[in-house]
PDB file of C-alpha atoms and ligand atoms in Angstrom:
ATOM      1  CA  MET A   2      20.809  37.671 195.132  1.00 46.00           C
ATOM      2  CA  GLY A   3      24.077  35.754 195.128  1.00 49.00           C
ATOM      3  CA  ALA A   4      24.282  32.181 193.739  1.00 49.00           C
ATOM      4  CA  SER A   5      25.406  30.978 197.174  1.00 50.00           C
ATOM      5  CA  THR A   6      22.627  32.613 199.291  1.00 54.00           C
ATOM      6  CA  SER A   7      19.739  30.781 197.684  1.00 55.00           C
ATOM      7  CA  ARG A   8      19.362  27.378 196.102  1.00 57.00           C
ATOM      8  CA  HIS A   9      15.647  27.357 195.427  1.00 58.00           C
ATOM      9  CA  ARG A  10      15.636  30.311 192.995  1.00 67.00           C
ATOM     10  CA  GLN A  11      17.335  29.422 189.693  1.00 72.00           C
ATOM     11  CA  CYS A  12      20.661  31.249 189.523  1.00 92.00           C
ATOM     12  CA  ARG A  13      21.624  29.610 186.241  1.00 96.00           C
ATOM     13  CA  PRO A  14      18.344  29.875 184.243  1.00 97.00           C
ATOM     14  CA  ARG A  15      19.720  29.254 180.705  1.00 98.00           C
ATOM     15  CA  GLN A  16      22.069  26.239 180.768  1.00 98.00           C
ATOM     16  CA  SER A  17      22.790  23.904 177.816  1.00 98.00           C
ATOM     17  CA  PRO A  18      22.387  21.372 176.384  1.00 99.00           C
ATOM     18  CA  ILE A  19      18.634  20.544 176.670  1.00 98.00           C
ATOM     19  CA  ASN A  20      16.157  17.918 175.523  1.00 98.00           C
ATOM     20  CA  ILE A  21      14.076  19.479 172.688  1.00 98.00           C
ATOM     21  CA  TYR A  22      10.556  18.261 173.379  1.00 98.00           C
ATOM     22  CA  THR A  23       9.078  18.791 169.893  1.00 98.00           C
ATOM     23  CA  LYS A  24       5.436  18.913 171.226  1.00 98.00           C
ATOM     24  CA  LYS A  25       6.356  22.049 173.308  1.00 98.00           C
ATOM     25  CA  VAL A  26       8.265  23.774 170.506  1.00 98.00           C
ATOM     26  CA  ARG A  27       6.635  26.987 169.232  1.00 98.00           C
ATOM     27  CA  TYR A  28       6.736  27.689 165.493  1.00 98.00           C
ATOM     28  CA  ASP A  29       7.728  31.338 165.042  1.00 98.00           C
ATOM     29  CA  SER A  30       6.865  32.705 161.532  1.00 98.00           C
ATOM     30  CA  SER A  31       8.980  35.796 162.246  1.00 98.00           C
ATOM     31  CA  LEU A  32      12.211  33.613 162.264  1.00 98.00           C
ATOM     32  CA  LYS A  33      14.058  34.288 159.038  1.00 96.00           C
ATOM     33  CA  PRO A  34      16.075  31.736 157.007  1.00 97.00           C
ATOM     34  CA  LEU A  35      19.722  31.626 158.100  1.00 98.00           C
ATOM     35  CA  TYR A  36      22.368  33.386 156.036  1.00 98.00           C
ATOM     36  CA  ILE A  37      25.520  31.314 156.285  1.00 98.00           C
ATOM     37  CA  TYR A  38      28.734  31.992 154.349  1.00 98.00           C
ATOM     38  CA  TYR A  39      31.954  30.111 155.185  1.00 98.00           C
ATOM     39  CA  ASP A  40      35.089  30.909 153.016  1.00 98.00           C
ATOM     40  CA  PRO A  41      37.306  27.838 152.858  1.00 98.00           C
ATOM     41  CA  LYS A  42      40.347  30.219 153.001  1.00 98.00           C
ATOM     42  CA  SER A  43      39.275  31.069 156.537  1.00 98.00           C
ATOM     43  CA  SER A  44      40.301  27.701 157.930  1.00 98.00           C
ATOM     44  CA  GLN A  45      43.735  27.813 159.632  1.00 98.00           C
ATOM     45  CA  ARG A  46      44.542  24.902 162.013  1.00 98.00           C
ATOM     46  CA  LEU A  47      43.530  21.828 163.880  1.00 98.00           C
ATOM     47  CA  VAL A  48      44.163  21.957 167.681  1.00 98.00           C
ATOM     48  CA  ASN A  49      43.793  19.274 170.406  1.00 98.00           C
ATOM     49  CA  VAL A  50      42.415  21.311 173.372  1.00 98.00           C
ATOM     50  CA  GLY A  51      42.277  18.370 175.714  1.00 98.00           C
ATOM     51  CA  HIS A  52      38.579  17.676 175.952  1.00 98.00           C
ATOM     52  CA  CYS A  53      38.095  17.723 172.163  1.00 98.00           C
ATOM     53  CA  PHE A  54      39.773  19.088 168.884  1.00 98.00           C
ATOM     54  CA  ASN A  55      38.909  22.406 167.350  1.00 98.00           C
ATOM     55  CA  VAL A  56      39.119  23.432 163.664  1.00 98.00           C
ATOM     56  CA  GLU A  57      40.068  27.058 164.135  1.00 98.00           C
ATOM     57  CA  PHE A  58      39.289  29.813 161.562  1.00 99.00           C
ATOM     58  CA  GLU A  59      40.657  33.290 160.989  1.00 98.00           C
ATOM     59  CA  ASP A  60      38.242  35.621 162.811  1.00 98.00           C
ATOM     60  CA  THR A  61      40.012  38.986 162.265  1.00 98.00           C
ATOM     61  CA  ASN A  62      37.665  39.733 159.320  1.00 98.00           C
ATOM     62  CA  ASP A  63      34.061  39.013 158.308  1.00 98.00           C
ATOM     63  CA  LYS A  64      34.747  36.571 155.450  1.00 98.00           C
ATOM     64  CA  SER A  65      32.930  33.755 157.212  1.00 98.00           C
ATOM     65  CA  VAL A  66      29.706  34.689 159.046  1.00 98.00           C
ATOM     66  CA  VAL A  67      26.243  33.654 160.048  1.00 98.00           C
ATOM     67  CA  SER A  68      23.361  36.192 160.197  1.00 98.00           C
ATOM     68  CA  ASP A  69      19.589  36.446 160.060  1.00 98.00           C
ATOM     69  CA  GLY A  70      17.619  33.534 161.565  1.00 98.00           C
ATOM     70  CA  PRO A  71      17.068  34.481 165.169  1.00 98.00           C
ATOM     71  CA  LEU A  72      20.159  36.691 165.186  1.00 98.00           C
ATOM     72  CA  VAL A  73      20.534  40.498 165.223  1.00 98.00           C
ATOM     73  CA  GLY A  74      23.451  41.549 163.073  1.00 97.00           C
ATOM     74  CA  TYR A  75      26.208  39.053 162.028  1.00 98.00           C
ATOM     75  CA  TYR A  76      28.292  36.706 163.947  1.00 98.00           C
ATOM     76  CA  ARG A  77      31.870  35.830 162.846  1.00 98.00           C
ATOM     77  CA  LEU A  78      32.941  32.093 162.537  1.00 99.00           C
ATOM     78  CA  ARG A  79      35.685  31.206 165.011  1.00 99.00           C
ATOM     79  CA  GLN A  80      35.949  27.470 165.440  1.00 99.00           C
ATOM     80  CA  CYS A  81      34.103  24.200 165.198  1.00 98.00           C
ATOM     81  CA  HIS A  82      34.373  20.965 167.148  1.00 98.00           C
ATOM     82  CA  PHE A  83      32.430  17.759 167.938  1.00 98.00           C
ATOM     83  CA  HIS A  84      30.986  16.064 171.009  1.00 98.00           C
ATOM     84  CA  TRP A  85      30.797  12.323 171.121  1.00 98.00           C
ATOM     85  CA  GLY A  86      30.138   9.342 173.406  1.00 98.00           C
ATOM     86  CA  ALA A  87      32.036   6.279 174.513  1.00 98.00           C
ATOM     87  CA  SER A  88      29.877   4.267 172.160  1.00 98.00           C
ATOM     88  CA  ASP A  89      27.535   5.019 169.263  1.00 98.00           C
ATOM     89  CA  LYS A  90      24.448   4.899 171.496  1.00 98.00           C
ATOM     90  CA  ASP A  91      24.998   8.312 172.856  1.00 98.00           C
ATOM     91  CA  GLY A  92      27.271  11.311 172.361  1.00 98.00           C
ATOM     92  CA  SER A  93      25.188  14.254 171.203  1.00 98.00           C
ATOM     93  CA  GLU A  94      24.596  17.058 173.640  1.00 99.00           C
ATOM     94  CA  HIS A  95      21.130  18.119 172.466  1.00 98.00           C
ATOM     95  CA  VAL A  96      18.551  15.364 172.646  1.00 98.00           C
ATOM     96  CA  ILE A  97      15.392  15.296 170.531  1.00 98.00           C
ATOM     97  CA  ASP A  98      12.293  13.901 172.330  1.00 98.00           C
ATOM     98  CA  GLY A  99      14.584  11.908 174.433  1.00 98.00           C
ATOM     99  CA  LEU A 100      16.628  10.491 171.461  1.00 98.00           C
ATOM    100  CA  GLU A 101      20.371  10.800 171.864  1.00 98.00           C
ATOM    101  CA  TYR A 102      22.473  10.895 168.632  1.00 98.00           C
ATOM    102  CA  PRO A 103      25.990   9.459 168.496  1.00 98.00           C
ATOM    103  CA  ALA A 104      27.681  12.844 168.023  1.00 99.00           C
ATOM    104  CA  GLU A 105      27.046  16.581 167.468  1.00 99.00           C
ATOM    105  CA  LEU A 106      28.991  19.246 165.576  1.00 99.00           C
ATOM    106  CA  HIS A 107      29.222  22.766 167.127  1.00 99.00           C
ATOM    107  CA  ILE A 108      30.039  25.682 164.851  1.00 99.00           C
ATOM    108  CA  VAL A 109      30.979  28.613 167.069  1.00 99.00           C
ATOM    109  CA  HIS A 110      30.482  32.326 166.014  1.00 99.00           C
ATOM    110  CA  TRP A 111      30.788  35.529 168.049  1.00 99.00           C
ATOM    111  CA  ASN A 112      29.013  38.968 167.770  1.00 98.00           C
ATOM    112  CA  ALA A 113      31.969  40.948 166.287  1.00 98.00           C
ATOM    113  CA  GLN A 114      29.534  43.713 165.273  1.00 97.00           C
ATOM    114  CA  LYS A 115      28.891  44.540 169.023  1.00 98.00           C
ATOM    115  CA  TYR A 116      31.944  43.314 170.899  1.00 98.00           C
ATOM    116  CA  PRO A 117      35.686  43.856 170.322  1.00 98.00           C
ATOM    117  CA  THR A 118      36.888  40.379 171.070  1.00 98.00           C
ATOM    118  CA  PHE A 119      35.620  36.787 171.465  1.00 98.00           C
ATOM    119  CA  ASP A 120      36.549  36.808 175.179  1.00 98.00           C
ATOM    120  CA  GLU A 121      34.451  40.020 175.689  1.00 98.00           C
ATOM    121  CA  ALA A 122      31.590  38.461 173.728  1.00 98.00           C
ATOM    122  CA  LEU A 123      31.536  35.511 176.134  1.00 98.00           C
ATOM    123  CA  GLU A 124      30.451  37.916 178.869  1.00 98.00           C
ATOM    124  CA  HIS A 125      27.177  38.930 177.123  1.00 98.00           C
ATOM    125  CA  PRO A 126      23.836  37.248 176.620  1.00 98.00           C
ATOM    126  CA  ASP A 127      23.978  37.924 172.868  1.00 98.00           C
ATOM    127  CA  GLY A 128      27.717  37.385 172.475  1.00 99.00           C
ATOM    128  CA  VAL A 129      27.873  33.951 170.955  1.00 99.00           C
ATOM    129  CA  ALA A 130      25.890  31.941 168.288  1.00 99.00           C
ATOM    130  CA  VAL A 131      26.524  28.197 168.017  1.00 99.00           C
ATOM    131  CA  ILE A 132      25.070  26.148 165.149  1.00 99.00           C
ATOM    132  CA  GLY A 133      24.514  22.527 166.315  1.00 99.00           C
ATOM    133  CA  VAL A 134      24.351  19.707 163.721  1.00 99.00           C
ATOM    134  CA  LEU A 135      23.386  16.253 164.921  1.00 99.00           C
ATOM    135  CA  LEU A 136      25.265  13.296 163.549  1.00 98.00           C
ATOM    136  CA  LYS A 137      23.699   9.963 162.782  1.00 98.00           C
ATOM    137  CA  ILE A 138      25.426   6.612 161.845  1.00 98.00           C
ATOM    138  CA  GLY A 139      25.409   6.342 158.074  1.00 98.00           C
ATOM    139  CA  GLU A 140      27.735   6.394 155.066  1.00 98.00           C
ATOM    140  CA  THR A 141      31.317   7.656 155.356  1.00 98.00           C
ATOM    141  CA  ASN A 142      31.524  11.405 155.552  1.00 98.00           C
ATOM    142  CA  PRO A 143      34.332  12.680 153.224  1.00 98.00           C
ATOM    143  CA  LEU A 144      34.620  16.142 154.831  1.00 97.00           C
ATOM    144  CA  ILE A 145      34.996  14.552 158.288  1.00 98.00           C
ATOM    145  CA  GLN A 146      37.490  12.087 156.763  1.00 98.00           C
ATOM    146  CA  SER A 147      39.653  15.100 155.751  1.00 98.00           C
ATOM    147  CA  ILE A 148      39.750  16.049 159.463  1.00 98.00           C
ATOM    148  CA  ILE A 149      40.427  12.433 160.618  1.00 98.00           C
ATOM    149  CA  ASP A 150      43.395  12.157 158.172  1.00 98.00           C
ATOM    150  CA  SER A 151      45.069  14.958 160.165  1.00 98.00           C
ATOM    151  CA  LEU A 152      44.135  13.814 163.656  1.00 98.00           C
ATOM    152  CA  ASP A 153      47.294  11.768 164.050  1.00 98.00           C
ATOM    153  CA  GLN A 154      49.275  15.103 163.965  1.00 98.00           C
ATOM    154  CA  VAL A 155      47.330  16.367 166.987  1.00 98.00           C
ATOM    155  CA  LYS A 156      47.033  13.163 168.953  1.00 98.00           C
ATOM    156  CA  GLU A 157      48.136  14.719 172.292  1.00 98.00           C
ATOM    157  CA  LYS A 158      46.677  17.663 174.209  1.00 98.00           C
ATOM    158  CA  ASN A 159      47.967  21.147 172.987  1.00 98.00           C
ATOM    159  CA  LYS A 160      49.324  19.852 169.704  1.00 98.00           C
ATOM    160  CA  GLU A 161      48.205  21.656 166.571  1.00 98.00           C
ATOM    161  CA  CYS A 162      48.740  21.436 162.851  1.00 98.00           C
ATOM    162  CA  PRO A 163      47.906  23.542 159.774  1.00 98.00           C
ATOM    163  CA  PHE A 164      44.422  22.771 158.430  1.00 98.00           C
ATOM    164  CA  THR A 165      43.530  24.950 155.415  1.00 98.00           C
ATOM    165  CA  GLN A 166      40.994  25.016 152.563  1.00 98.00           C
ATOM    166  CA  PHE A 167      38.439  23.284 154.721  1.00 98.00           C
ATOM    167  CA  ASP A 168      34.929  23.746 153.279  1.00 98.00           C
ATOM    168  CA  LEU A 169      32.884  23.737 156.398  1.00 98.00           C
ATOM    169  CA  SER A 170      29.643  24.663 154.572  1.00 98.00           C
ATOM    170  CA  SER A 171      29.659  21.219 152.923  1.00 98.00           C
ATOM    171  CA  LEU A 172      29.100  19.771 156.427  1.00 98.00           C
ATOM    172  CA  LEU A 173      25.722  21.517 156.759  1.00 98.00           C
ATOM    173  CA  PRO A 174      22.577  19.586 156.144  1.00 98.00           C
ATOM    174  CA  ASN A 175      20.604  20.352 152.930  1.00 98.00           C
ATOM    175  CA  ASP A 176      17.435  21.015 154.890  1.00 98.00           C
ATOM    176  CA  ARG A 177      17.835  24.325 156.867  1.00 98.00           C
ATOM    177  CA  ASN A 178      14.894  23.856 159.265  1.00 98.00           C
ATOM    178  CA  TYR A 179      16.133  24.753 162.806  1.00 98.00           C
ATOM    179  CA  TRP A 180      15.205  25.045 166.352  1.00 99.00           C
ATOM    180  CA  THR A 181      16.540  27.920 168.453  1.00 99.00           C
ATOM    181  CA  TYR A 182      16.819  28.857 172.080  1.00 99.00           C
ATOM    182  CA  GLN A 183      18.883  30.923 174.565  1.00 98.00           C
ATOM    183  CA  GLY A 184      21.516  28.856 176.445  1.00 98.00           C
ATOM    184  CA  SER A 185      25.101  28.432 177.487  1.00 98.00           C
ATOM    185  CA  LEU A 186      28.468  26.986 176.772  1.00 98.00           C
ATOM    186  CA  THR A 187      28.432  23.290 177.510  1.00 98.00           C
ATOM    187  CA  THR A 188      31.915  23.252 178.877  1.00 98.00           C
ATOM    188  CA  THR A 189      33.245  25.154 181.886  1.00 97.00           C
ATOM    189  CA  PRO A 190      32.640  28.052 182.725  1.00 98.00           C
ATOM    190  CA  TYR A 191      29.207  27.405 181.204  1.00 98.00           C
ATOM    191  CA  LEU A 192      28.723  31.052 180.444  1.00 98.00           C
ATOM    192  CA  GLU A 193      25.101  31.991 179.513  1.00 98.00           C
ATOM    193  CA  CYS A 194      26.052  33.787 176.247  1.00 98.00           C
ATOM    194  CA  VAL A 195      24.825  31.430 173.559  1.00 99.00           C
ATOM    195  CA  THR A 196      22.005  31.734 170.974  1.00 99.00           C
ATOM    196  CA  TRP A 197      21.708  28.000 169.940  1.00 99.00           C
ATOM    197  CA  ILE A 198      20.557  27.138 166.433  1.00 99.00           C
ATOM    198  CA  ILE A 199      20.063  23.377 166.036  1.00 99.00           C
ATOM    199  CA  PHE A 200      19.341  21.916 162.593  1.00 99.00           C
ATOM    200  CA  GLN A 201      16.491  19.432 162.464  1.00 98.00           C
ATOM    201  CA  GLU A 202      18.216  17.270 159.838  1.00 98.00           C
ATOM    202  CA  ALA A 203      21.131  15.151 160.980  1.00 98.00           C
ATOM    203  CA  ILE A 204      24.257  14.500 158.822  1.00 98.00           C
ATOM    204  CA  PRO A 205      25.963  11.088 158.400  1.00 98.00           C
ATOM    205  CA  ILE A 206      29.139   9.759 159.875  1.00 98.00           C
ATOM    206  CA  ASP A 207      30.274   6.160 159.853  1.00 98.00           C
ATOM    207  CA  SER A 208      31.059   4.153 163.017  1.00 98.00           C
ATOM    208  CA  ASP A 209      34.799   3.701 162.161  1.00 98.00           C
ATOM    209  CA  GLN A 210      35.218   7.504 161.730  1.00 98.00           C
ATOM    210  CA  LEU A 211      33.609   8.141 165.120  1.00 98.00           C
ATOM    211  CA  GLN A 212      35.992   5.549 166.636  1.00 98.00           C
ATOM    212  CA  HIS A 213      38.963   7.773 165.528  1.00 98.00           C
ATOM    213  CA  PHE A 214      37.608  10.611 167.723  1.00 98.00           C
ATOM    214  CA  ARG A 215      37.936   8.387 170.790  1.00 98.00           C
ATOM    215  CA  SER A 216      41.584   7.602 170.058  1.00 98.00           C
ATOM    216  CA  LEU A 217      42.552  11.252 170.708  1.00 98.00           C
ATOM    217  CA  HIS A 218      44.560  11.820 173.947  1.00 98.00           C
ATOM    218  CA  CYS A 219      43.203  14.160 176.688  1.00 98.00           C
ATOM    219  CA  THR A 220      46.787  14.084 178.042  1.00 98.00           C
ATOM    220  CA  SER A 221      49.877  15.876 176.843  1.00 98.00           C
ATOM    221  CA  GLU A 222      53.047  14.052 175.381  1.00 97.00           C
ATOM    222  CA  ALA A 223      54.683  14.294 178.822  1.00 97.00           C
ATOM    223  CA  GLU A 224      51.833  12.507 180.605  1.00 98.00           C
ATOM    224  CA  ASP A 225      50.711   8.886 180.702  1.00 98.00           C
ATOM    225  CA  PRO A 226      48.258   8.570 177.788  1.00 97.00           C
ATOM    226  CA  ALA A 227      44.487   8.730 178.449  1.00 98.00           C
ATOM    227  CA  PHE A 228      41.812   8.998 175.794  1.00 98.00           C
ATOM    228  CA  ILE A 229      38.936  11.383 175.003  1.00 98.00           C
ATOM    229  CA  LEU A 230      36.435   8.566 175.150  1.00 98.00           C
ATOM    230  CA  GLU A 231      33.481  10.953 175.534  1.00 98.00           C
ATOM    231  CA  ASN A 232      32.878  14.731 175.988  1.00 98.00           C
ATOM    232  CA  HIS A 233      29.169  15.461 176.028  1.00 98.00           C
ATOM    233  CA  ARG A 234      27.467  17.242 178.873  1.00 98.00           C
ATOM    234  CA  ALA A 235      24.259  15.935 180.492  1.00 98.00           C
ATOM    235  CA  ILE A 236      20.988  17.757 179.611  1.00 98.00           C
ATOM    236  CA  GLN A 237      20.041  20.679 181.791  1.00 98.00           C
ATOM    237  CA  PRO A 238      16.601  21.919 183.078  1.00 98.00           C
ATOM    238  CA  ILE A 239      14.795  24.074 180.461  1.00 98.00           C
ATOM    239  CA  GLU A 240      13.507  26.366 183.325  1.00 98.00           C
ATOM    240  CA  ALA A 241      11.263  29.151 181.891  1.00 97.00           C
ATOM    241  CA  ARG A 242      12.490  28.824 178.314  1.00 98.00           C
ATOM    242  CA  VAL A 243      10.600  27.965 175.130  1.00 98.00           C
ATOM    243  CA  VAL A 244      12.297  26.453 172.103  1.00 99.00           C
ATOM    244  CA  ARG A 245      11.180  28.075 168.831  1.00 99.00           C
ATOM    245  CA  SER A 246      11.170  26.473 165.401  1.00 98.00           C
ATOM    246  CA  SER A 247      11.636  27.955 161.926  1.00 98.00           C
ATOM    247  CA  PHE A 248       9.207  25.282 160.558  1.00 98.00           C
ATOM    248  CA  LYS A 249       5.740  23.964 161.373  1.00 97.00           C
TER     249      LYS A 249
HETATM  250  C1  4HO B   2      32.659  28.557 172.974  1.00 86.50           C
HETATM  251  C2  4HO B   2      32.326  27.115 173.106  1.00 86.50           C
HETATM  252  C3  4HO B   2      33.164  26.274 173.972  1.00 86.50           C
HETATM  253  C4  4HO B   2      32.874  24.951 174.129  1.00 86.50           C
HETATM  254  N1  4HO B   2      31.855  24.383 173.483  1.00 86.50           N
HETATM  255  O1  4HO B   2      31.576  23.087 173.598  1.00 86.50           O
HETATM  256  C5  4HO B   2      30.996  25.085 172.646  1.00 86.50           C
HETATM  257  O2  4HO B   2      30.075  24.521 172.099  1.00 86.50           O
HETATM  258  C6  4HO B   2      31.246  26.463 172.521  1.00 86.50           C
HETATM  259 ZN1   ZN B   3      30.500  22.351 171.940  1.00 86.50          ZN
END
């Protein structure tokens, strides 16, 4: 059945982000703890991709990976980025019992054990694993400050600069409780290839740091400047899915 021939039957059954309604979450005792290892030597550069900025990592080897948890095999770290709002009152993509956080970190990995390239992995339901970390307004975050100190070198779209020795694992919350569900990319083309792993514990960022994100340009140097004021997608229907938790 083609997407165009029928509107009443869901043709995109696993879209992201979603509202995680904790009363409907199912604790799954078979979910293992996550194994996460990020080598600071894997970080390579910072790139303004127009709708956000990516910290990009070397993904031609298995030095930085996530495995276990809900995953089969290991997934290779490729990039991380943030989603934010025009003000501190919204900005996260995932929402918890209707509560929007001011921002959300996405750590993108791909199934290098099964697929030859990232682009190929995007075409498969088990191709990508994204760890989502919610951000709350709190004390200044020194790791995020190290990114902000380089943002003026990538102010315009398509600009990039070296960004090495970044210890991404220091951005992870201490508490590793997580929710997991099958979903999609939250930017076009919204491919349904993502196993989402969302930590229950939020990490802090201060309001001034968040303001720096909004000063990035979504335009290139040749265009009239416009800003990336916000880049978070609206929540999508959960359809027939159930969110599982690693904790009671
Ligand atoms: C691969 C990919 C692309 C965009 N976004 O937002 C993601 O979270 C993951
Ligand atoms: Zn994202």
